[in-house]
CSV table of C-alpha atoms in Angstrom, one decimal:
chain,number,residue,atom,x,y,z
C,128,MET,CA,114.4,54.5,79.6
C,129,ALA,CA,111.5,56.4,78.0
C,130,GLY,CA,109.7,55.2,75.1
C,131,SER,CA,109.4,58.8,73.2
C,132,VAL,CA,110.9,62.4,73.5
C,133,GLN,CA,107.8,64.6,73.3
C,134,ILE,CA,107.0,68.1,73.3
C,135,LEU,CA,103.8,68.6,73.1
C,136,GLY,CA,100.6,70.5,74.7
C,137,THR,CA,102.3,73.0,76.0
C,138,GLY,CA,99.6,76.4,76.8
C,139,GLN,CA,102.0,78.4,74.1
C,140,LEU,CA,101.7,75.3,71.8
C,141,LEU,CA,97.8,75.3,72.2
C,142,THR,CA,97.5,78.9,72.4
C,143,LEU,CA,98.9,79.0,68.9
C,144,SER,CA,97.6,76.3,67.3
C,145,ARG,CA,94.1,77.6,67.9
C,146,ARG,CA,95.4,81.2,66.4
C,147,MET,CA,96.7,79.6,63.5
C,148,ARG,CA,93.3,77.6,62.7
C,149,THR,CA,91.4,81.1,63.1
C,150,ALA,CA,93.7,83.3,61.4
C,151,GLY,CA,96.7,81.4,59.1
C,152,GLY,CA,94.9,79.3,57.2
C,153,PRO,CA,96.2,75.8,55.6
C,154,ARG,CA,100.0,77.6,54.7
C,155,LEU,CA,101.0,78.6,58.0
C,156,ARG,CA,100.0,75.2,59.8
C,157,GLN,CA,101.8,73.4,56.9
C,158,ASN,CA,105.2,75.9,57.4
C,159,PHE,CA,104.6,75.2,61.3
C,160,GLY,CA,104.3,71.7,61.1
C,161,ARG,CA,107.4,71.7,58.4
C,162,ARG,CA,109.7,73.7,60.6
C,163,VAL,CA,108.8,71.7,63.9
C,164,ARG,CA,109.6,68.1,61.8
C,165,ARG,CA,113.1,69.6,61.0
C,166,ALA,CA,113.5,70.6,64.8
C,167,ALA,CA,113.4,67.1,65.8
C,168,GLU,CA,115.2,65.5,62.7
C,169,PRO,CA,118.6,66.2,64.1
C,170,LEU,CA,117.6,64.4,67.2
C,171,HIS,CA,116.0,61.6,65.1
C,172,ARG,CA,119.2,61.4,63.1
C,173,ASP,CA,121.6,61.0,66.3
C,174,LEU,CA,119.6,58.5,67.4
C,175,GLN,CA,120.0,56.5,64.3
C,176,GLN,CA,123.4,56.9,64.2
C,177,ALA,CA,123.6,56.1,68.1
C,178,ILE,CA,122.0,52.6,67.5
C,179,ARG,CA,124.4,51.8,64.3
C,180,THR,CA,127.4,52.5,66.6
C,181,VAL,CA,126.3,50.8,69.7
C,182,GLN,CA,129.3,47.8,70.3
C,183,LEU,CA,128.1,44.7,71.0
C,184,PRO,CA,131.3,42.4,71.9
C,185,GLY,CA,131.2,38.6,71.8
C,186,PRO,CA,131.9,36.4,74.3
C,187,GLY,CA,134.5,35.2,72.0
C,188,ARG,CA,134.6,32.4,68.9
C,189,THR,CA,134.2,28.7,69.7
C,190,THR,CA,135.1,26.1,67.5
C,191,ARG,CA,131.4,25.4,66.5
C,192,GLY,CA,129.6,28.4,64.3
C,193,GLY,CA,128.4,29.0,61.1
C,194,PRO,CA,126.1,31.4,59.1
C,195,SER,CA,124.3,33.6,60.5
C,196,PRO,CA,120.5,32.4,60.2
C,197,THR,CA,119.3,35.6,59.5
C,198,THR,CA,120.5,38.1,56.9
C,199,ARG,CA,118.8,41.2,58.5
C,200,PRO,CA,121.3,43.9,59.9
C,201,LEU,CA,120.6,44.2,63.4
C,202,ARG,CA,121.7,48.0,64.0
C,203,ALA,CA,120.5,48.9,60.5
C,204,THR,CA,116.8,47.0,61.7
C,205,LEU,CA,116.8,49.3,64.7
C,206,ALA,CA,117.5,52.1,63.5
C,207,GLY,CA,114.7,51.6,61.0
C,208,GLY,CA,112.4,52.3,63.9
C,209,VAL,CA,113.2,55.3,65.2
C,210,ARG,CA,110.4,57.8,63.8
C,211,ILE,CA,109.1,61.4,64.2
C,212,SER,CA,105.4,62.5,64.5
C,213,VAL,CA,104.0,66.1,64.2
C,214,ARG,CA,101.0,67.1,65.2
C,215,SER,CA,99.0,70.5,65.0
C,216,GLY,CA,95.7,69.5,66.0
C,217,ALA,CA,94.4,69.5,69.7
C,218,MET,CA,97.8,68.3,71.0
C,219,PRO,CA,100.4,70.3,68.5
C,220,GLY,CA,104.0,69.4,69.0
C,221,ALA,CA,106.8,66.6,67.8
C,222,ARG,CA,107.6,63.1,69.3
C,223,VAL,CA,110.7,60.8,68.7
C,224,TRP,CA,110.1,57.5,69.3
C,225,MET,CA,110.7,53.7,68.8
C,226,ASP,CA,108.0,52.5,66.7
C,227,LYS,CA,108.2,48.6,67.9
C,228,SER,CA,105.6,47.9,64.8
C,229,ARG,CA,108.7,48.4,62.4
C,230,LEU,CA,110.7,45.8,64.0
C,231,PRO,CA,110.6,42.2,63.4
C,232,PRO,CA,108.4,40.5,66.4
C,233,ASP,CA,111.8,38.7,67.7
C,234,LEU,CA,113.4,42.0,67.8
C,235,ARG,CA,110.5,44.1,69.5
C,236,ASN,CA,112.2,44.3,72.9
C,237,MET,CA,116.2,45.0,71.5
C,238,PRO,CA,116.3,48.6,71.7
C,239,TRP,CA,115.5,48.8,75.3
C,240,VAL,CA,117.5,45.5,75.9
C,241,ILE,CA,120.7,47.2,74.1
C,242,ASP,CA,119.9,50.5,76.1
C,243,GLN,CA,120.2,48.6,79.8
C,244,GLY,CA,123.4,46.9,78.5
C,245,ARG,CA,123.1,43.1,78.5
C,246,VAL,CA,121.4,41.3,75.6
C,247,ARG,CA,121.1,37.4,75.6
C,248,HIS,CA,120.2,35.7,72.6
C,249,PRO,CA,120.6,32.2,71.0
C,250,VAL,CA,123.8,31.1,69.7
C,251,PHE,CA,123.2,30.8,65.8
C,252,GLY,CA,119.3,30.6,66.4
C,253,ASN,CA,119.7,27.4,68.7
C,254,ARG,CA,117.4,27.7,71.4
C,255,ARG,CA,119.5,25.5,73.6
C,256,ARG,CA,122.3,27.7,73.9
C,257,TRP,CA,122.3,31.0,75.0
C,258,ALA,CA,125.0,33.8,74.9
C,259,THR,CA,125.3,37.0,76.6
C,260,GLN,CA,126.5,40.0,75.2
C,261,TRP,CA,127.2,43.5,76.8
C,262,ALA,CA,126.6,47.3,75.3
C,263,ARG,CA,128.1,50.1,76.6
C,264,PRO,CA,126.4,50.7,80.0
C,265,THR,CA,125.5,54.4,79.4
C,266,GLY,CA,122.3,53.6,77.2
C,267,TRP,CA,122.1,54.8,73.5
C,268,TRP,CA,118.8,56.0,73.8
C,269,THR,CA,118.9,57.7,77.4
C,270,SER,CA,122.2,59.8,76.8
C,271,THR,CA,121.2,60.7,72.9
C,272,VAL,CA,117.8,62.1,74.2
C,273,ALA,CA,119.7,63.9,77.1
C,274,ALA,CA,122.1,65.6,74.8
C,275,GLY,CA,119.4,66.5,72.2
C,276,THR,CA,116.2,67.3,73.9
C,277,PRO,CA,117.7,70.8,75.0
C,278,ARG,CA,118.5,71.7,71.4
C,279,MET,CA,115.1,70.3,70.0
C,280,ARG,CA,113.1,72.4,72.7
C,281,ALA,CA,115.0,75.7,71.7
C,282,GLU,CA,114.5,75.4,68.0
C,283,ILE,CA,110.6,74.8,68.6
C,284,GLU,CA,110.5,77.9,70.5
C,285,ARG,CA,112.2,79.6,68.3
C,286,VAL,CA,109.6,78.5,65.6
C,287,LEU,CA,106.9,79.3,67.9
C,288,ALA,CA,108.2,82.8,68.3
C,289,ASP,CA,108.5,83.2,64.3
C,290,VAL,CA,104.8,82.2,64.1
C,291,ARG,CA,103.4,84.7,66.6
C,292,ARG,CA,105.1,87.5,64.8
C,293,ASP,CA,103.5,86.2,61.6
C,294,LEU,CA,100.3,86.0,63.7
C,295,GLU,CA,100.7,89.4,64.9
């Protein structure tokens, strides 16, 4: 799984960035950044929704059990790690990525593990007893990115055309 989706540093974006620096001023750069962010937001929302709806069926209930040792909801925590960043300087563009620093230390690799389809974890925090849960093998990240990237690229092309028209 790729760690991020990037539309950065294409020749058109670099040329346009240079022209905006000389001719457009801060208002045009802010407008450009805002519109590029808006182009990436649907993919951002789709990724968050995809991780919130991933099914992780358990192996079945046993007679043992008890309350979960943690109160944080797994899917909502992972959805909070999906981020957008927009650049308008030397490498202009947009990036939608999973920010591991926003996840708790024990969940840093969980987005990639779930994307692959197999989650192993201790049963109720007991490190001597482990369970395996299987997610849908299509991958929440890869399939969502594949579906959303063309829309994001098309929107950024439209933004580029509009800004180019404003500069001329």
